[in-house]
PDB file of C-alpha atoms in Angstrom:
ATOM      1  CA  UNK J   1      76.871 108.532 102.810  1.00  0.00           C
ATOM      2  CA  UNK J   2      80.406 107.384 103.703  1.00  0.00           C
ATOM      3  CA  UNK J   3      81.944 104.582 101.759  1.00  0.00           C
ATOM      4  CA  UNK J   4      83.288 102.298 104.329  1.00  0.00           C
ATOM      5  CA  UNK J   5      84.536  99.232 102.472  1.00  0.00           C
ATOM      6  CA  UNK J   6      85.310  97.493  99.678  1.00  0.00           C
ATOM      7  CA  UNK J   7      83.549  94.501  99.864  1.00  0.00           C
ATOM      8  CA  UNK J   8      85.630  91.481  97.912  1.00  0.00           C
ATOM      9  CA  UNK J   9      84.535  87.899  97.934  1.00  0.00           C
ATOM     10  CA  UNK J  10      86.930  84.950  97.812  1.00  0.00           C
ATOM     11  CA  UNK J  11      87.114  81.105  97.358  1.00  0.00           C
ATOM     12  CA  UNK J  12      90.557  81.252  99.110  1.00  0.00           C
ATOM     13  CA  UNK J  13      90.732  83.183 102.207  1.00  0.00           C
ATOM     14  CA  UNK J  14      93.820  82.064 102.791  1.00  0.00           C
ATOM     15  CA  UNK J  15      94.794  83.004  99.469  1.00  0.00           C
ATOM     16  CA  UNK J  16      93.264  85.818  99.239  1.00  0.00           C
ATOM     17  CA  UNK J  17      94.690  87.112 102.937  1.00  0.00           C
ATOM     18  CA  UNK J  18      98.257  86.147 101.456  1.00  0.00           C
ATOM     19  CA  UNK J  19      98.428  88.823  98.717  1.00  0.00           C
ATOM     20  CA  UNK J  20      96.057  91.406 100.488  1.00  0.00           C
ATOM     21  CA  UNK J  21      97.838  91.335 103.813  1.00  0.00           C
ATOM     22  CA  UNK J  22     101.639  89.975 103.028  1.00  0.00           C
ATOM     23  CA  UNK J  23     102.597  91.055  99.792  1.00  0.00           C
ATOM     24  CA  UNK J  24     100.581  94.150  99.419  1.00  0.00           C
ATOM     25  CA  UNK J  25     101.122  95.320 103.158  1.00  0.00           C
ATOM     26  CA  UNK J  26      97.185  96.013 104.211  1.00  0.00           C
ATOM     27  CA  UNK J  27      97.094  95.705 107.828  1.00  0.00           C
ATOM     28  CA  UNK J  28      94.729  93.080 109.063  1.00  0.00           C
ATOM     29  CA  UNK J  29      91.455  95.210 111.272  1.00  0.00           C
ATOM     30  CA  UNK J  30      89.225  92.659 112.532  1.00  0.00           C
ATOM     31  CA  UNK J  31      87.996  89.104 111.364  1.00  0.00           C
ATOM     32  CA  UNK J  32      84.838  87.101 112.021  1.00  0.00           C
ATOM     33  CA  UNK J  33      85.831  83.301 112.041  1.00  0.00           C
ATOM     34  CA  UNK J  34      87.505  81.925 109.554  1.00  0.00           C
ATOM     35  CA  UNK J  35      84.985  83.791 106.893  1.00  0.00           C
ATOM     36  CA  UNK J  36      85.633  87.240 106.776  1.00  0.00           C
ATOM     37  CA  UNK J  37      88.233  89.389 107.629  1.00  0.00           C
ATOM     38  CA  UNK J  38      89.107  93.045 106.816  1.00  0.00           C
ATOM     39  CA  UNK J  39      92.133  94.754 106.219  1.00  0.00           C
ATOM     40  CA  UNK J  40      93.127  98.558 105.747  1.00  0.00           C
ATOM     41  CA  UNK J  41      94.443  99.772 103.418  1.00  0.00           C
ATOM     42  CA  UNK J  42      97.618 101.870 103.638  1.00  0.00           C
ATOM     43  CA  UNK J  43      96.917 105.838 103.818  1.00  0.00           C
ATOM     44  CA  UNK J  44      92.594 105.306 103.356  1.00  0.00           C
ATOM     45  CA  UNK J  45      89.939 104.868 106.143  1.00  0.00           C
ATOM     46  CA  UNK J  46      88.329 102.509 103.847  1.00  0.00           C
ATOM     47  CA  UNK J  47      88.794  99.209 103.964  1.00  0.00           C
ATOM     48  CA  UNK J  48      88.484  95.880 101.966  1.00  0.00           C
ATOM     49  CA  UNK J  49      86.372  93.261 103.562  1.00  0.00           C
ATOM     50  CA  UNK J  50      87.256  89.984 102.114  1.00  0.00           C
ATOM     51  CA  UNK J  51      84.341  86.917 102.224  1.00  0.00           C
ATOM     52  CA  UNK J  52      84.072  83.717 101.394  1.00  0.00           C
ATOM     53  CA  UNK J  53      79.974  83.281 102.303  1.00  0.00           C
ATOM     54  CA  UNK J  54      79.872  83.219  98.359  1.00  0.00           C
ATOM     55  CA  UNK J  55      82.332  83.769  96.281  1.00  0.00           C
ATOM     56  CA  UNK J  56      80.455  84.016  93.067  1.00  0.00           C
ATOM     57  CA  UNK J  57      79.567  87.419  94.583  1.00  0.00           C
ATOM     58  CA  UNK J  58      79.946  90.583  92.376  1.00  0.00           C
ATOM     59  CA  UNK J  59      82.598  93.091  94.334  1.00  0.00           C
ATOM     60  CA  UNK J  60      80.748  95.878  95.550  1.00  0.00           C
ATOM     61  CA  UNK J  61      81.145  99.404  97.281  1.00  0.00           C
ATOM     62  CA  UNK J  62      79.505  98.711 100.930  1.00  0.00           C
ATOM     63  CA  UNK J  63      78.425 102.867 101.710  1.00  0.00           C
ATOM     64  CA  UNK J  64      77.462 103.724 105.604  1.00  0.00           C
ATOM     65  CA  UNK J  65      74.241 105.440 105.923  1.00  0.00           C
ATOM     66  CA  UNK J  66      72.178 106.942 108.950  1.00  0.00           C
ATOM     67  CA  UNK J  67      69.484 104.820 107.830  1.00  0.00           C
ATOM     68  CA  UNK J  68      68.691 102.197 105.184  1.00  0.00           C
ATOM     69  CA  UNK J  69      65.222 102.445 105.268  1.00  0.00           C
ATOM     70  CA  UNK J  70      65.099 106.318 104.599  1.00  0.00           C
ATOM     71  CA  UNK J  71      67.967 105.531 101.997  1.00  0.00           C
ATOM     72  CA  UNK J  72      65.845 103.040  99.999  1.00  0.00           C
ATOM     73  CA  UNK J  73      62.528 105.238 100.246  1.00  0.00           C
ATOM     74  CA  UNK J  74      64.260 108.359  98.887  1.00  0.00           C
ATOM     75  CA  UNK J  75      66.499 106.236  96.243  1.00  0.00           C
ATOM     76  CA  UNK J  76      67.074 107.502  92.985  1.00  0.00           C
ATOM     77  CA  UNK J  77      64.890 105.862  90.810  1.00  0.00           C
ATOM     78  CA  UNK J  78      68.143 104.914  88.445  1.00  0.00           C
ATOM     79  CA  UNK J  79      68.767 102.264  91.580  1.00  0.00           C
ATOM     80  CA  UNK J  80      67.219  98.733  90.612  1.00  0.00           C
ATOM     81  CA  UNK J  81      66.554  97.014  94.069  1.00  0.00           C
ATOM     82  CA  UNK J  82      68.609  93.669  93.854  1.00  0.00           C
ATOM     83  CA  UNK J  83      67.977  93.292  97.898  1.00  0.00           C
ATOM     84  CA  UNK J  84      65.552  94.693 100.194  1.00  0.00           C
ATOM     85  CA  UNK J  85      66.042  96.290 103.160  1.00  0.00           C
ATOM     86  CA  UNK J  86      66.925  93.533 105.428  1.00  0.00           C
ATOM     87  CA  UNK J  87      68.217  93.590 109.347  1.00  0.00           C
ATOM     88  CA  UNK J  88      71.548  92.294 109.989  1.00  0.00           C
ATOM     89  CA  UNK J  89      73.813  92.068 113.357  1.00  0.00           C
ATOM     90  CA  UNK J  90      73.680  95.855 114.511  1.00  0.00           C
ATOM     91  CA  UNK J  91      71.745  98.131 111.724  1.00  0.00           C
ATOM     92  CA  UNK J  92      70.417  97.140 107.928  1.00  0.00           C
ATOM     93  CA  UNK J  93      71.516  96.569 104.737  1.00  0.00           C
ATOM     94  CA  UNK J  94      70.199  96.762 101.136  1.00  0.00           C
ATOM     95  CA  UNK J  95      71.776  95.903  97.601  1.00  0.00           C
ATOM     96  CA  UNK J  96      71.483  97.779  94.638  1.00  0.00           C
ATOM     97  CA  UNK J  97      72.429  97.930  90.945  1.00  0.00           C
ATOM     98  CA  UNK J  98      73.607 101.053  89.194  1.00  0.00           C
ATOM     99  CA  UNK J  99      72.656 102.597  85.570  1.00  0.00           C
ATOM    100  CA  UNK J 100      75.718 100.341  84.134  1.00  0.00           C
ATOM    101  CA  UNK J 101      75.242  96.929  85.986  1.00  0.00           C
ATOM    102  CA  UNK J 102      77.563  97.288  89.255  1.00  0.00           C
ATOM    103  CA  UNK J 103      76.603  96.506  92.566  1.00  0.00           C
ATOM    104  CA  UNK J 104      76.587  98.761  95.391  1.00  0.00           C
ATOM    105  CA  UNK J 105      75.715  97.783  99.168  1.00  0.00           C
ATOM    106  CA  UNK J 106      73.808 100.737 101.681  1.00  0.00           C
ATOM    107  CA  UNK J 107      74.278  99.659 104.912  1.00  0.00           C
ATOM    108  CA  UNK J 108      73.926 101.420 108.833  1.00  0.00           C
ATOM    109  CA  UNK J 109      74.523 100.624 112.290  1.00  0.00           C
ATOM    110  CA  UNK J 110      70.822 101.900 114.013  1.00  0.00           C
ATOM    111  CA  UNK J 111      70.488  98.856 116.012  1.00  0.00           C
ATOM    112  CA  UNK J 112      74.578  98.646 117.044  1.00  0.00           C
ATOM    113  CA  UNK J 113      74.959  99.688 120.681  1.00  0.00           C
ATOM    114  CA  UNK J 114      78.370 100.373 120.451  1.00  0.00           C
ATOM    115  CA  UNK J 115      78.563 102.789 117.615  1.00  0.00           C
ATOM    116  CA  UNK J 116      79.251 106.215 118.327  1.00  0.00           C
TER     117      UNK J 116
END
């Protein structure tokens, strides 16, 4: 389990790509449309991944695993399943809620021909 990014949703991507990327210095890594882009952050391997698909999102650790499936049958019980496994472009993804109400995203890349 590797935490990858820090997933952050926005109303403003704009806005949000101002202070991230400009006045904070994170250094922009890739972007999908004008929806999502993610940026790393200085002296980490994680990154943030900012969204605007909905922005009434809760933020949320997104944590690469070999496999989502095995991840959600052997998941602690103290996990309440918010989503279920679902597939997604290149692997699968499932939400969860901890013991004190955050959000954390399981995620792999099984079906991504590219990843190493």
């Amino acid at each position: 389990m590797k935490l990858e990014f820090l997933f952050i949703p926005t109303s403003d991507l704009k806005a949000s790509l101002a202070l991230y990327r400009d006045s904070l210095g994170f250094s922009e890594q890739w972007r999908e449309g004008d929806t999502t882009v993610a940026l790393g952050l200085p002296g980490s391997d994680v990154q943030i991944m900012l969204d605007t698909h909905d922005p009434s999102a809760p933020v949320a650790p997104v944590f690469v695993v070999e496999s989502v499936e095995a991840f959600h049958a052997a998941r602690p019980e103290t996990l309440a399943v918010v989503e279920e496994p679902a597939e997604i472009p290149g692997g699968f993804q499932a939400t969860y809620r901890d013991p004190g109400g955050a959000t954390l995203i399981v995620m792999d890349q099984s079906t991504d021909q590219t990843a190493s």
